[in-house]
XYZ file of N, CA and C in Angstrom:
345
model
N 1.041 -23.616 36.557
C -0.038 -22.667 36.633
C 0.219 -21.458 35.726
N 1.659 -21.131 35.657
C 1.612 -19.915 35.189
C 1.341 -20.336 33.854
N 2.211 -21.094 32.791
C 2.007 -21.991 32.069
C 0.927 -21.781 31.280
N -0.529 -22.405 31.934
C -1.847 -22.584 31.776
C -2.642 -21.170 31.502
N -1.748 -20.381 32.364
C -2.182 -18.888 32.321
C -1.675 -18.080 31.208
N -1.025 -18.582 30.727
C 0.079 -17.866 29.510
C -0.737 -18.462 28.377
N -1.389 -19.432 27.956
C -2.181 -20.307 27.067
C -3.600 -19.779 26.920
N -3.635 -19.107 28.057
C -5.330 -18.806 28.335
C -5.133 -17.518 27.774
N -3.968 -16.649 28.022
C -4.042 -15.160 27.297
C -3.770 -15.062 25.898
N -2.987 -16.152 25.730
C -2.562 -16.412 24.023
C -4.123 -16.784 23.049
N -4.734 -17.343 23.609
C -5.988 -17.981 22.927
C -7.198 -17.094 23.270
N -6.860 -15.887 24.424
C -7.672 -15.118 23.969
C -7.617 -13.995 23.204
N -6.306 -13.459 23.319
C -5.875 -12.474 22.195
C -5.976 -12.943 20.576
N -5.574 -14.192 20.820
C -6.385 -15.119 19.309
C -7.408 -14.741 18.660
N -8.809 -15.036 19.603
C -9.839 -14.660 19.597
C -10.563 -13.394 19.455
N -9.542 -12.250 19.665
C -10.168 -10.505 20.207
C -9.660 -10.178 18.656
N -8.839 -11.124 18.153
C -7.856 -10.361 16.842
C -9.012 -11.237 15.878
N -9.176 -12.268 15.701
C -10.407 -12.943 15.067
C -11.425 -12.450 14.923
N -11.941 -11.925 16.092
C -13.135 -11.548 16.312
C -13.502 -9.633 15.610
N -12.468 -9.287 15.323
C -12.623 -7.871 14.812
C -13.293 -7.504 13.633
N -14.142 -6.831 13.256
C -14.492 -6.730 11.858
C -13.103 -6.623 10.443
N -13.472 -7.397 9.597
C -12.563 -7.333 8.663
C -12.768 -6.250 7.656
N -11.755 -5.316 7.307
C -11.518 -4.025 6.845
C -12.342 -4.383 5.148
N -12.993 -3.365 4.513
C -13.723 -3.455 3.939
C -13.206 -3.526 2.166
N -13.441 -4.291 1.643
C -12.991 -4.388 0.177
C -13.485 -3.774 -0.861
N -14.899 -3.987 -0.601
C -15.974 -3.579 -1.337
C -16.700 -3.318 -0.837
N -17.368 -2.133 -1.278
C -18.645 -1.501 -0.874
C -19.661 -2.162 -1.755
N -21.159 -1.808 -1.088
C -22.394 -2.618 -1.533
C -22.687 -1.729 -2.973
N -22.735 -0.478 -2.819
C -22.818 0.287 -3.974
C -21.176 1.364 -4.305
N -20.346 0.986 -5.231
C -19.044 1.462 -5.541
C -18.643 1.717 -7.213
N -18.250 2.755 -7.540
C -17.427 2.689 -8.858
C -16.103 1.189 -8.942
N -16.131 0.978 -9.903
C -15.470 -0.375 -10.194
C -14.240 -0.003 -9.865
N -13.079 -0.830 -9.463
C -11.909 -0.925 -9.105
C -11.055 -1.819 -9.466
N -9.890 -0.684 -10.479
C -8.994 -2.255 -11.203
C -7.838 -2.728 -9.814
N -7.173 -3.559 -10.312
C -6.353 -4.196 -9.088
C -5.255 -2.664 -9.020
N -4.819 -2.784 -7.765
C -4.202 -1.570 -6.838
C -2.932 -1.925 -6.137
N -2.719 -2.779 -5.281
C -2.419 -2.979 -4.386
C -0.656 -3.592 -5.042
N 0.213 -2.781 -4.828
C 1.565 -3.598 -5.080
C 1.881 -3.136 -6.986
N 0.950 -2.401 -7.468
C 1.175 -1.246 -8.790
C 2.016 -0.781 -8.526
N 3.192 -0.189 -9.513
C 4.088 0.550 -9.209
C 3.570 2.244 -9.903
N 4.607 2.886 -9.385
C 4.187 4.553 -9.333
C 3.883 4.681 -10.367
N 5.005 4.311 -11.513
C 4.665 4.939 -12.951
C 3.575 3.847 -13.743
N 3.114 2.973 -13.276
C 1.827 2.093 -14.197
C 0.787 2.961 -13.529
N 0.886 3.331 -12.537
C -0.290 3.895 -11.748
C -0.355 5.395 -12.282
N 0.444 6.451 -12.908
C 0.283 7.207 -13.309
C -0.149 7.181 -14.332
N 0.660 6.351 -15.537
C 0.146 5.902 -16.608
C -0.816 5.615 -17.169
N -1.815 4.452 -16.477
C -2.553 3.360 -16.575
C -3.749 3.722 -15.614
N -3.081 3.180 -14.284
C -4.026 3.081 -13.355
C -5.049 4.437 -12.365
N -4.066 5.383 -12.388
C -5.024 7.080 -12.552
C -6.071 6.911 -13.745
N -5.895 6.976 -14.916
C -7.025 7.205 -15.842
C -8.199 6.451 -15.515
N -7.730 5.221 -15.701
C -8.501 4.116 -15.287
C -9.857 4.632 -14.267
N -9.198 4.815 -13.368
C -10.121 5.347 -11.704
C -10.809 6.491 -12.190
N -10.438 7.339 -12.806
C -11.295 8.432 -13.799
C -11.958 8.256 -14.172
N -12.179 7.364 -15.208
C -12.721 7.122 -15.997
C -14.108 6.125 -15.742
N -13.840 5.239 -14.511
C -14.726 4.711 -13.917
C -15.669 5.472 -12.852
N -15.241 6.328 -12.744
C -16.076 6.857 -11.642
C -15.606 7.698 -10.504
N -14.353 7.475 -10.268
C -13.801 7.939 -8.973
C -12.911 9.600 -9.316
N -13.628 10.171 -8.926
C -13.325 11.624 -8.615
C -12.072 12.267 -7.986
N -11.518 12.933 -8.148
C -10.248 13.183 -6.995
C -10.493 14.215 -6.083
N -10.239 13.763 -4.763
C -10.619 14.710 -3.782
C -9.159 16.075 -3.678
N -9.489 16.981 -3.875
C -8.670 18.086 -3.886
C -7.754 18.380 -2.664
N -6.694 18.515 -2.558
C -5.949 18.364 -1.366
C -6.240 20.269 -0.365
N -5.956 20.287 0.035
C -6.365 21.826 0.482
C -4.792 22.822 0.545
N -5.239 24.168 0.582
C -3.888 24.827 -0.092
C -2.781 24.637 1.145
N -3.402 24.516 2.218
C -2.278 24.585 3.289
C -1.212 22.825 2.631
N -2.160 21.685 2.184
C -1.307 20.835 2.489
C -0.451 20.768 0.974
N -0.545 21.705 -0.221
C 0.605 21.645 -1.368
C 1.646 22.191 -1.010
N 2.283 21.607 -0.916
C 3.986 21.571 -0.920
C 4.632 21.542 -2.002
N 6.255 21.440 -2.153
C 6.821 21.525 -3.345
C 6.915 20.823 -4.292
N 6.334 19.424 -3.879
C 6.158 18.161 -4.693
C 4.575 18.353 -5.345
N 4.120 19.255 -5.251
C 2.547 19.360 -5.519
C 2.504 19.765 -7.376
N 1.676 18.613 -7.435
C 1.526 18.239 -9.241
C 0.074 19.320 -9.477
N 0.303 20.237 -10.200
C -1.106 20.462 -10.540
C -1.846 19.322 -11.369
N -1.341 18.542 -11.909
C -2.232 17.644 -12.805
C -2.834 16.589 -12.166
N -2.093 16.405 -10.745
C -3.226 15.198 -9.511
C -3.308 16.559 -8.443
N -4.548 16.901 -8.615
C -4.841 17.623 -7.490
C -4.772 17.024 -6.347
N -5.050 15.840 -6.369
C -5.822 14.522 -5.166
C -4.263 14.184 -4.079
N -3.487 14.456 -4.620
C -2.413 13.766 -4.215
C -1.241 14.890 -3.412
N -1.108 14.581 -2.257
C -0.512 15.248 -1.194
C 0.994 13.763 -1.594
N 2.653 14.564 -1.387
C 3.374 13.966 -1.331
C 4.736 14.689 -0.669
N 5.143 13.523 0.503
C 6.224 14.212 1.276
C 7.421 13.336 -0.035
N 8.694 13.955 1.069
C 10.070 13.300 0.355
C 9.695 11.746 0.485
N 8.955 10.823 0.663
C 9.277 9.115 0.504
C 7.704 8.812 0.578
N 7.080 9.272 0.220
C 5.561 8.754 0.505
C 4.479 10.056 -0.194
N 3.458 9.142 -1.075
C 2.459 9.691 -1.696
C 0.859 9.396 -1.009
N -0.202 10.400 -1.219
C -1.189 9.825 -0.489
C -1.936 10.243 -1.557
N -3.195 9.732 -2.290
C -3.927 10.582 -3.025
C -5.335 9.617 -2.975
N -6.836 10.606 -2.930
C -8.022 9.877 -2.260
C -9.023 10.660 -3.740
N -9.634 9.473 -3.527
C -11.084 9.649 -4.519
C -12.305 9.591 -4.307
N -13.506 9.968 -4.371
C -14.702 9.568 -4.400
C -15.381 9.243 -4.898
N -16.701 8.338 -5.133
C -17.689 8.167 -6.106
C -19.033 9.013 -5.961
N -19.616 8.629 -7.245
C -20.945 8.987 -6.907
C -21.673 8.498 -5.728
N -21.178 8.028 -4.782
C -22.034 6.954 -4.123
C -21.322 7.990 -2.589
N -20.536 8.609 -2.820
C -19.713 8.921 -1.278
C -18.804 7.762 -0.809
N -18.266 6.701 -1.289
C -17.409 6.250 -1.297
C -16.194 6.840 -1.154
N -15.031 6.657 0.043
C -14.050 7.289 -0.516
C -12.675 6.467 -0.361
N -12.005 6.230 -1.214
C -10.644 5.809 -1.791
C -9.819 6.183 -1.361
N -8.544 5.774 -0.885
C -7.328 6.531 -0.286
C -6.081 5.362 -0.595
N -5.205 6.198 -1.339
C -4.472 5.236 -1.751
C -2.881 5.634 -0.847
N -2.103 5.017 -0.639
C -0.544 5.296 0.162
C 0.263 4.393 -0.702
N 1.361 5.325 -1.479
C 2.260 4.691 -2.331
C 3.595 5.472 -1.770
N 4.125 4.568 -2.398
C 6.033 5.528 -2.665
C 6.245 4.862 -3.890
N 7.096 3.702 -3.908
C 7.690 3.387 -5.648
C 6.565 2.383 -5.988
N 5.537 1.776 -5.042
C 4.664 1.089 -4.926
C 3.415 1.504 -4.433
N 2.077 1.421 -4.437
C 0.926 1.184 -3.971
C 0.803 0.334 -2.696
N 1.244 1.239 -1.508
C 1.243 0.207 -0.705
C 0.011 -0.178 0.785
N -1.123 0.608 0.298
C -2.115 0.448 0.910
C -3.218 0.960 0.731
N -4.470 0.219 0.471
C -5.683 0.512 -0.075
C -6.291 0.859 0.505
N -7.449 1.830 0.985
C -7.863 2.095 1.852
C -9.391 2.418 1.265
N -10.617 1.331 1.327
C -11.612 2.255 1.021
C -12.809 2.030 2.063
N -13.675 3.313 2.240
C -14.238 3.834 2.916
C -15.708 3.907 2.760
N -16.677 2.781 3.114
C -17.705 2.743 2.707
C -18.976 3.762 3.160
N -19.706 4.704 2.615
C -20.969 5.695 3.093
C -21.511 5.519 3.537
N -22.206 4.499 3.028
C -23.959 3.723 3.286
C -23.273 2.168 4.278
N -22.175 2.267 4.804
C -22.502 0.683 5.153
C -21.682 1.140 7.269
């Protein structure tokens, strides 16, 4: 019995994790987006910052309380402790972008307006 009962909670937690909306990739209306995900710091400074510029995506300004000593005037967008970077963008559309790196890009985060 217990058994049967242990099978019945497994296959429904299955189901509750299945059943969740899947986190959003693309928005219906978005500035274009080159690949992100697993970039390292310096291609992404290099390369992949302009890039997002240049397409559309804006940098959202961090506010004065959160610059710290790691604070770049040249990425306004980008708040960074000792092991972790965060820096967010917007489009024309209100889209907004949020990226989490350290020596890598390690999570994409975008945020759809209209959906």
């Amino acid at each position: 019995m217990k058994k049967t009962l242990f099978i019945a909670f497994l296959a429904l937690c299955n189901t509750a994790v299945f059943a969740q909306k899947p986190k959003t990739t693309k928005c219906a209306y978005q500035a274009p987006l080159p690949k992100l995900k697993g970039v390292d710091s310096i291609t992404y400074d290099d390369e992949i910052r302009p890039i997002l510029l240049q397409n559309g995506w804006d940098p959202i300004a961090i506010s004065e309380e959160e610059k710290g000593p790691l604070f770049d005037k040249d990425k306004p967008e980008q708040y960074c402790s000792a092991t972790i970077c965060v820096s967010s963008f917007k489009d024309k559309n209100k889209n907004k972008l949020t990226l989490v790196m350290n020596d890598f890009i390690q999570k994409v985060e975008l945020k759809c307006f209209n959906q």
